[in-house]
CSV table of C-alpha atoms in Angstrom, one decimal:
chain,number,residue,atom,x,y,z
I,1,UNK,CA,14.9,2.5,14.8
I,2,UNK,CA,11.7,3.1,13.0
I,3,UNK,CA,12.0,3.0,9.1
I,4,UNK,CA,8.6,5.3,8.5
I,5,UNK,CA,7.0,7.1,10.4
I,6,UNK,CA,3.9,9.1,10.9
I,7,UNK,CA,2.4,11.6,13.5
I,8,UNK,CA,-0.3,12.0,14.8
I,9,UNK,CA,-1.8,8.1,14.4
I,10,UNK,CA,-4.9,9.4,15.0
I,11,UNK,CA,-6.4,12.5,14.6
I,12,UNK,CA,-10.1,13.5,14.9
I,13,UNK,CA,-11.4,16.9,14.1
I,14,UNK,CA,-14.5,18.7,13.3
I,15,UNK,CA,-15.5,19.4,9.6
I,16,UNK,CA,-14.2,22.7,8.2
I,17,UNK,CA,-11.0,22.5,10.3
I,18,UNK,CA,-7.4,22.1,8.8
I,19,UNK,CA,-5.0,19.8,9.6
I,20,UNK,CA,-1.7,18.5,9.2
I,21,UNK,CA,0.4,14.6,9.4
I,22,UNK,CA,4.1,14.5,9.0
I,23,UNK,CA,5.9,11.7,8.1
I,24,UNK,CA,9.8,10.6,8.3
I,25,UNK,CA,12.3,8.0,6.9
I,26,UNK,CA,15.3,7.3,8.3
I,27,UNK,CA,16.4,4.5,5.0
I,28,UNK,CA,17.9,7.1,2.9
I,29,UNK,CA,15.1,6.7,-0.2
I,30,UNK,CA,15.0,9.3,-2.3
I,31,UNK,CA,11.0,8.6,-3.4
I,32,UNK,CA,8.4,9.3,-0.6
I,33,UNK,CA,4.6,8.4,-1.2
I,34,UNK,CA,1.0,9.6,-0.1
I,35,UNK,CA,-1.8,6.9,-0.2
I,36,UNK,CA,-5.5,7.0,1.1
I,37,UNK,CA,-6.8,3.8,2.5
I,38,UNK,CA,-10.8,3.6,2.7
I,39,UNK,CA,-13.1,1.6,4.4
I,40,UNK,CA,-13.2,-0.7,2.1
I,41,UNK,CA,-9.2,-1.3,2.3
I,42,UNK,CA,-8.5,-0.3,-0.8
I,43,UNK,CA,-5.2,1.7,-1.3
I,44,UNK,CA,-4.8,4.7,-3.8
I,45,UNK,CA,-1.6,6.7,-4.4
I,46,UNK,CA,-2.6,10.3,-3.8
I,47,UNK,CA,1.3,12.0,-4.2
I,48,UNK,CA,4.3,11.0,-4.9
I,49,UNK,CA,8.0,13.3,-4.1
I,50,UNK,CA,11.1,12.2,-5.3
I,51,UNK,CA,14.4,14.3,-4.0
I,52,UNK,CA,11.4,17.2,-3.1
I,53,UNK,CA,9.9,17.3,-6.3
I,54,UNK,CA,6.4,16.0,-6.9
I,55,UNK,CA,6.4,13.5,-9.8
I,56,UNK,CA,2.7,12.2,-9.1
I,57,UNK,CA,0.0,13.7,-8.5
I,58,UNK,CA,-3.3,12.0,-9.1
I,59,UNK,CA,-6.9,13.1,-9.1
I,60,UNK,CA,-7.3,15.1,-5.7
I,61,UNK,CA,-8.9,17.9,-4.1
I,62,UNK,CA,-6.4,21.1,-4.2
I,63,UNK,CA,-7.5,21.3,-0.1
I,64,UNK,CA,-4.7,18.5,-0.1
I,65,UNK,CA,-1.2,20.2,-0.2
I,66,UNK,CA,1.9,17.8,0.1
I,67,UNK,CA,5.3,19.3,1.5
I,68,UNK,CA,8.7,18.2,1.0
I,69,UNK,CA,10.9,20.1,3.1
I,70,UNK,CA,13.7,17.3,2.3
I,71,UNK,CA,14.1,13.9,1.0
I,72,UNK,CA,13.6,12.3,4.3
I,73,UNK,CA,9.9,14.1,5.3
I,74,UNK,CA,6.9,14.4,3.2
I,75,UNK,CA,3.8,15.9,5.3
I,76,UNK,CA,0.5,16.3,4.3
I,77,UNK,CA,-1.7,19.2,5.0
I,78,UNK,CA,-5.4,19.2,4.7
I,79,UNK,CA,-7.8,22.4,4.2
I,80,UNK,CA,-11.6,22.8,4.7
I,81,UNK,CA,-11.6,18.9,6.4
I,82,UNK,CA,-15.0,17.3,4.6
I,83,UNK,CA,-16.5,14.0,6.0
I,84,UNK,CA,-15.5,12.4,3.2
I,85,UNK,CA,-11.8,12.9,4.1
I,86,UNK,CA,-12.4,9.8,7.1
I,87,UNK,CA,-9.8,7.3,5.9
I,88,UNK,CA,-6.4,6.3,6.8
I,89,UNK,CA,-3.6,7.7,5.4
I,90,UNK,CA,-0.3,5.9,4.8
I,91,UNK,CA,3.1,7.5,4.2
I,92,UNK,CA,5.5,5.0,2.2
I,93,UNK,CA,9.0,5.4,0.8
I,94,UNK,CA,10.8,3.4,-1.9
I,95,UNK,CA,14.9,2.6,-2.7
I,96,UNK,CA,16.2,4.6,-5.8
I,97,UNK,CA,15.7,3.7,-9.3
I,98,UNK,CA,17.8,0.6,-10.5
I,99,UNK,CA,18.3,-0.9,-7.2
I,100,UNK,CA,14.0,-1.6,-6.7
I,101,UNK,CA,11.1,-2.6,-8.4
I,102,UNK,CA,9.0,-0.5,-6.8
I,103,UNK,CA,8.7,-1.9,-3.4
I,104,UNK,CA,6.8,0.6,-1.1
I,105,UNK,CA,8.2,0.9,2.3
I,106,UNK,CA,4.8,2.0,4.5
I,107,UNK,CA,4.6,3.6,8.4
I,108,UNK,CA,1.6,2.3,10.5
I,109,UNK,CA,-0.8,5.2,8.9
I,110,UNK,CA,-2.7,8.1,10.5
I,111,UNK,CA,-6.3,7.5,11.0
I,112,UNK,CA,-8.2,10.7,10.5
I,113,UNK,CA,-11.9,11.3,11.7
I,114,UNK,CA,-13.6,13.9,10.7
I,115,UNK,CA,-17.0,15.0,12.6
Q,1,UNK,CA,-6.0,3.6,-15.5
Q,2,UNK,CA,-4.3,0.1,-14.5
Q,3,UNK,CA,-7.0,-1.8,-12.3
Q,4,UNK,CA,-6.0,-5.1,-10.2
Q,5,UNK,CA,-8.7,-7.1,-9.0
Q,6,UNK,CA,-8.6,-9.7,-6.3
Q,7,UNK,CA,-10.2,-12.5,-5.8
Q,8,UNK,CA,-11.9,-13.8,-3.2
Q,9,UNK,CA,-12.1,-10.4,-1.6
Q,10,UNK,CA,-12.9,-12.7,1.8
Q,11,UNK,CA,-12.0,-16.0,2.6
Q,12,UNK,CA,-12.3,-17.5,6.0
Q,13,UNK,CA,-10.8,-21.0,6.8
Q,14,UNK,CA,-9.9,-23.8,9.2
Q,15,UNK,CA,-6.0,-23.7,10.2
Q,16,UNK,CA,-3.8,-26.7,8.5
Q,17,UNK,CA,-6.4,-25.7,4.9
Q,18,UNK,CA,-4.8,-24.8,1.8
Q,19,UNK,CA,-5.7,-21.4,-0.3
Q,20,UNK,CA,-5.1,-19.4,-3.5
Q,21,UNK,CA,-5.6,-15.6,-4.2
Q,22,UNK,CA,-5.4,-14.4,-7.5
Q,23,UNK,CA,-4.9,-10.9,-8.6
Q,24,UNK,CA,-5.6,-10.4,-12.4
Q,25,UNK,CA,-5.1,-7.2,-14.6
Q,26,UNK,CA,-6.2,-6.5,-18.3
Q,27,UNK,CA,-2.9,-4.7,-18.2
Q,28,UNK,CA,1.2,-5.5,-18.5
Q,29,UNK,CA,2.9,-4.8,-15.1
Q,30,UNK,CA,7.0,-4.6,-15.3
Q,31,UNK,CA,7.0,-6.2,-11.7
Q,32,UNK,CA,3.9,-7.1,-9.1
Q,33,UNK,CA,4.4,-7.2,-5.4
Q,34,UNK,CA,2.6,-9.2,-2.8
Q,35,UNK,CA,2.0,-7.0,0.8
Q,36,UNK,CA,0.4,-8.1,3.8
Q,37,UNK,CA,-1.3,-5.7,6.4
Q,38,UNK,CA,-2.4,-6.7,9.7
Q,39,UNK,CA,-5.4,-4.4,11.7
Q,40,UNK,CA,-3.8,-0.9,12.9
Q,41,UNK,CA,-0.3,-1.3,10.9
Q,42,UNK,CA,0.8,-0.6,7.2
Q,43,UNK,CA,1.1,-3.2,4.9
Q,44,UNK,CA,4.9,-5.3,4.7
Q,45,UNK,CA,6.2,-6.1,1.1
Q,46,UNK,CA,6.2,-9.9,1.1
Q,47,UNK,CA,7.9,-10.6,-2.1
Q,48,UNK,CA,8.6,-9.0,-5.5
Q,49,UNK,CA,8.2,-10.7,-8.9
Q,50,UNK,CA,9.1,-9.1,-12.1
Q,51,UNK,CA,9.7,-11.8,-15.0
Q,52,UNK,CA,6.5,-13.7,-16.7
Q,53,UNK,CA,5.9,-17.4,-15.6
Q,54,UNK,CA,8.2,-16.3,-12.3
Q,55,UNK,CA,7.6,-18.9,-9.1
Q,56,UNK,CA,8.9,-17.5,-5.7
Q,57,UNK,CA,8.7,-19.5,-2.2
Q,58,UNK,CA,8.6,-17.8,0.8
Q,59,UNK,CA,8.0,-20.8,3.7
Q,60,UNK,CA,4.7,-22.0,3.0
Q,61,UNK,CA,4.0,-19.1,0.9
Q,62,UNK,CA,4.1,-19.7,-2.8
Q,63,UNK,CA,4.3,-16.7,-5.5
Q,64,UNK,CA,3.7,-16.9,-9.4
Q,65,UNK,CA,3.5,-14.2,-11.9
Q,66,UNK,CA,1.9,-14.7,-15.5
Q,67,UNK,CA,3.5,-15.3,-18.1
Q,68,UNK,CA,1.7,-12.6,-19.9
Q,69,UNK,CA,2.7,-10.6,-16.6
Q,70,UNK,CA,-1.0,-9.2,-16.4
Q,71,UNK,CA,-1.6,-11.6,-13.2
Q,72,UNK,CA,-0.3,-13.6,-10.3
Q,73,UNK,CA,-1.4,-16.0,-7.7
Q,74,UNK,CA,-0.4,-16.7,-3.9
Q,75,UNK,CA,-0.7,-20.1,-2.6
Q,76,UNK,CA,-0.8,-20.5,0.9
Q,77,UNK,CA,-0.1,-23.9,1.8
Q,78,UNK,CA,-1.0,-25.4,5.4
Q,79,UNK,CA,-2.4,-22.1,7.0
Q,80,UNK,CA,-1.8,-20.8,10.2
Q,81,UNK,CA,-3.6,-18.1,12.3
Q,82,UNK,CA,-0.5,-15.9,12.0
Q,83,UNK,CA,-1.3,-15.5,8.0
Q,84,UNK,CA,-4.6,-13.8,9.0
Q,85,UNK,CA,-4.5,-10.2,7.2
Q,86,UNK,CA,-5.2,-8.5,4.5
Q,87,UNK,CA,-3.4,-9.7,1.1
Q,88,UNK,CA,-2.9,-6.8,-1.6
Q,89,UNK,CA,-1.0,-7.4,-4.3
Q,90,UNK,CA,0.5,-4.0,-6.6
Q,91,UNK,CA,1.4,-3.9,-10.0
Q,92,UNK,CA,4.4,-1.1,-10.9
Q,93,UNK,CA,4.0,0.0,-14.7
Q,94,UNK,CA,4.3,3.8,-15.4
Q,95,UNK,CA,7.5,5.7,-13.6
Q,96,UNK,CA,7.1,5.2,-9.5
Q,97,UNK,CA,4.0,4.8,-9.9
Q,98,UNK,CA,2.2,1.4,-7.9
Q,99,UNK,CA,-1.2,0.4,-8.7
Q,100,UNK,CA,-2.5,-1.5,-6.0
Q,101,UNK,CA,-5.2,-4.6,-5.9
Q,102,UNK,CA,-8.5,-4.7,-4.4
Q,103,UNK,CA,-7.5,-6.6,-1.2
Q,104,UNK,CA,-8.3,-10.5,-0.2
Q,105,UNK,CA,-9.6,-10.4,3.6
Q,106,UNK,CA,-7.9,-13.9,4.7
Q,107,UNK,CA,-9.0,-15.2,8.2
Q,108,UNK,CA,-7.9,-18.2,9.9
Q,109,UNK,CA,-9.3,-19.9,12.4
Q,110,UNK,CA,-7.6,-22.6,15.0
């Protein structure tokens, strides 16, 4: 009875290729969330889909293309990998408006290497 | 652009010790959360605080939120090897969007 999830949990490639993770919540949140986790630990919202729509989208490389085919999956599809795309990515999901603050709901991440 | 610093960004300590983190902000947050993430998994919400001067318990775990609501602190009181992890604290102030801190690296050793 996983809350989030993500596939693959790892994934190692070769530079140039594309790839994609998929993620899934079975809590019935409308918000779902893309975050990049670097070596250094530190977390940084990439996208952000509410009810399929994309409400955030902060300072990232158009090779990054989020996909919402419903409220309960948000995947994350990467063009032209670089090296500098080596991090961990976390899928999260929050409760609607008025009954949270905000609290991010996270799956165990997808660790991507790229050669 | 919100920032949250952390500090200590490592602190390593003897089991039964007691510690602080703090996470300060030049900016207003409408609630701050406190997550902790263990190697290999995603980081679990710990607690939530949303009014200024705000004290939360959880166990030995003890939460305040400024008054101002630009920064908190976590106590941890007696500390066990099972708190070892990674402490970020996130600060919600624009729609759905979370600003998370730069991370305290606690270890603690038996």
């Amino acid at each position: 009875d996983t809350a989030v999830s993500q596939t693959p949990k790892y994934l190692v490639t070769q530079m140039g290729n594309d790839k994609s993770i998929k993620c899934e919540q079975n809590l019935g949140h409308d918000t779902m969330y893309w975050y990049k986790q670097d070596s250094k630990k530190f977390l940084k919202i990439m996208f952000s889909y509410n009810n399929k729509e994309l409400i955030i989208n902060e300072t990232v490389p158009n090779r990054f293309s989020p996909k919402s085919p419903d409220k309960a999956h948000l995947n994350l599809h990467i063009n032209s990998l670089e090296l500098g795309d080596s991090a961990v990515y976390f899928c999260a999901s929050r409760p609607p408006s008025g009954s949270s603050y905000n609290e991010q709901f996270f799956g165990p991440g997808t660790r991507l290497t790229v050669l | 652009t919100q920032l949250l610093e952390q500090s200590p960004q490592f602190l390593s300590i003897q089991e039964g010790e007691n510690l602080t983190v703090y996470c300060n902000s030049s900016s207003v947050f409408s609630s701050l959360q406190w997550y902790r993430q263990e190697p290999g998994e995603g980081p679990v919400l710990l607690v939530t605080v949303v009014t200024g001067g705000e004290v939360k318990k959880l166990k030995r775990l003890t939460f305040q939120f400024g008054d101002a609501r630009k920064d908190s602190s976590l106590h941890i009181t007696a500390a066990q090897p099972g708190d070892t992890g990674l402490y970020l604290c996130a600060g919600s102030g624009g729609y759905q969007k979370v600003t998370f801190g730069t991370g305290t690296k606690l270890q603690v050793i038996p």
